[in-house]
Short mmCIF file of C-alpha atoms in Angstrom, two decimals:
data_model
loop_
_atom_site.label_atom_id
_atom_site.label_comp_id
_atom_site.label_asym_id
_atom_site.label_seq_id
_atom_site.Cartn_x
_atom_site.Cartn_y
_atom_site.Cartn_z
CA UNK A 270 102.25 60.42 96.27
CA UNK A 271 103.90 58.98 93.05
CA UNK A 272 104.24 62.32 91.67
CA UNK A 273 105.27 63.95 94.63
CA UNK A 274 108.30 61.31 94.79
CA UNK A 275 109.20 61.18 91.40
CA UNK A 276 109.30 65.27 90.85
CA UNK A 277 110.59 67.07 93.80
CA UNK A 278 108.11 69.66 93.71
CA UNK A 279 106.29 70.62 96.72
CA UNK A 280 102.51 69.88 97.50
CA UNK A 281 101.34 73.48 96.55
CA UNK A 282 103.19 72.92 93.08
CA UNK A 283 101.80 69.85 92.70
CA UNK A 284 98.23 71.22 92.67
CA UNK A 285 99.10 73.13 89.85
CA UNK A 286 99.42 69.95 87.68
CA UNK A 287 97.19 68.57 85.38
CA UNK A 288 97.41 65.55 82.92
CA UNK A 289 98.38 68.13 80.34
CA UNK A 290 101.57 69.28 82.77
CA UNK A 291 103.60 66.03 81.71
CA UNK A 292 105.70 66.26 78.48
CA UNK A 293 108.97 64.81 77.03
CA UNK A 294 111.66 67.57 76.00
CA UNK A 295 114.92 66.31 74.91
CA UNK A 296 114.35 63.02 75.95
CA UNK A 297 113.91 63.80 79.63
CA UNK A 298 110.34 63.53 80.98
CA UNK A 299 109.27 66.80 82.58
CA UNK A 300 106.34 68.46 84.48
CA UNK A 301 105.45 71.84 84.05
CA UNK A 302 103.33 73.95 86.76
CA UNK A 303 103.44 76.93 89.08
CA UNK A 304 105.62 77.89 91.81
CA UNK A 305 105.47 80.60 94.25
CA UNK A 306 108.93 79.81 95.74
CA UNK A 307 111.15 83.01 95.54
CA UNK A 308 108.37 85.35 93.98
CA UNK A 309 106.88 86.66 97.05
CA UNK A 310 103.47 84.70 96.57
CA UNK A 311 103.04 85.49 92.89
CA UNK A 312 102.97 82.42 90.49
CA UNK A 313 105.51 81.72 88.02
CA UNK A 314 105.92 79.05 85.64
CA UNK A 315 108.50 76.32 86.44
CA UNK A 316 109.71 73.00 85.03
CA UNK A 317 110.45 69.64 86.81
CA UNK A 318 112.41 66.61 85.31
CA UNK A 319 110.29 63.53 86.61
CA UNK A 320 109.91 59.86 85.83
CA UNK A 321 107.37 58.82 83.22
CA UNK A 322 105.19 56.82 85.59
CA UNK A 323 104.20 60.49 86.60
CA UNK A 324 102.27 60.63 83.26
CA UNK A 325 100.14 57.54 84.55
CA UNK A 326 99.68 58.75 87.73
CA UNK A 327 98.47 62.63 86.69
CA UNK A 328 96.13 60.59 84.33
CA UNK A 329 94.89 58.21 87.13
CA UNK A 330 94.09 61.08 89.42
CA UNK A 331 92.35 62.98 86.72
CA UNK A 332 90.11 60.06 85.33
CA UNK A 333 89.47 59.28 89.25
CA UNK A 334 87.71 62.62 89.81
CA UNK A 335 85.90 63.15 86.57
CA UNK A 336 82.64 62.23 87.88
CA UNK A 337 82.75 65.15 90.33
CA UNK A 338 83.81 67.90 88.06
CA UNK A 339 80.00 68.54 86.96
CA UNK A 340 78.98 69.10 90.23
CA UNK A 341 82.14 71.53 91.04
CA UNK A 342 81.30 73.25 88.02
CA UNK A 343 77.69 74.35 89.11
CA UNK A 344 78.43 75.14 92.45
CA UNK A 345 81.15 77.37 91.03
CA UNK A 346 78.56 78.93 88.63
CA UNK A 347 75.84 79.45 91.50
CA UNK A 348 78.67 81.08 93.36
CA UNK A 349 79.44 83.93 90.55
#
């Protein structure tokens, strides 16, 4: 919710963000991720201006689901 509020990204775009998506370019905090808007469903790389609080929110969300990653990776490997 915090990242959505402080970036203007849509939900689908938000799902492409990770904690590495936050950067500071020319003293402006930005998020970088994928969008399909105007591309006929094909993803392209896009940048959104944001607030520094977005970095904390992304890191918190990443850390909160860290315990689930091994289970999902194992499940995904079984599906291959």
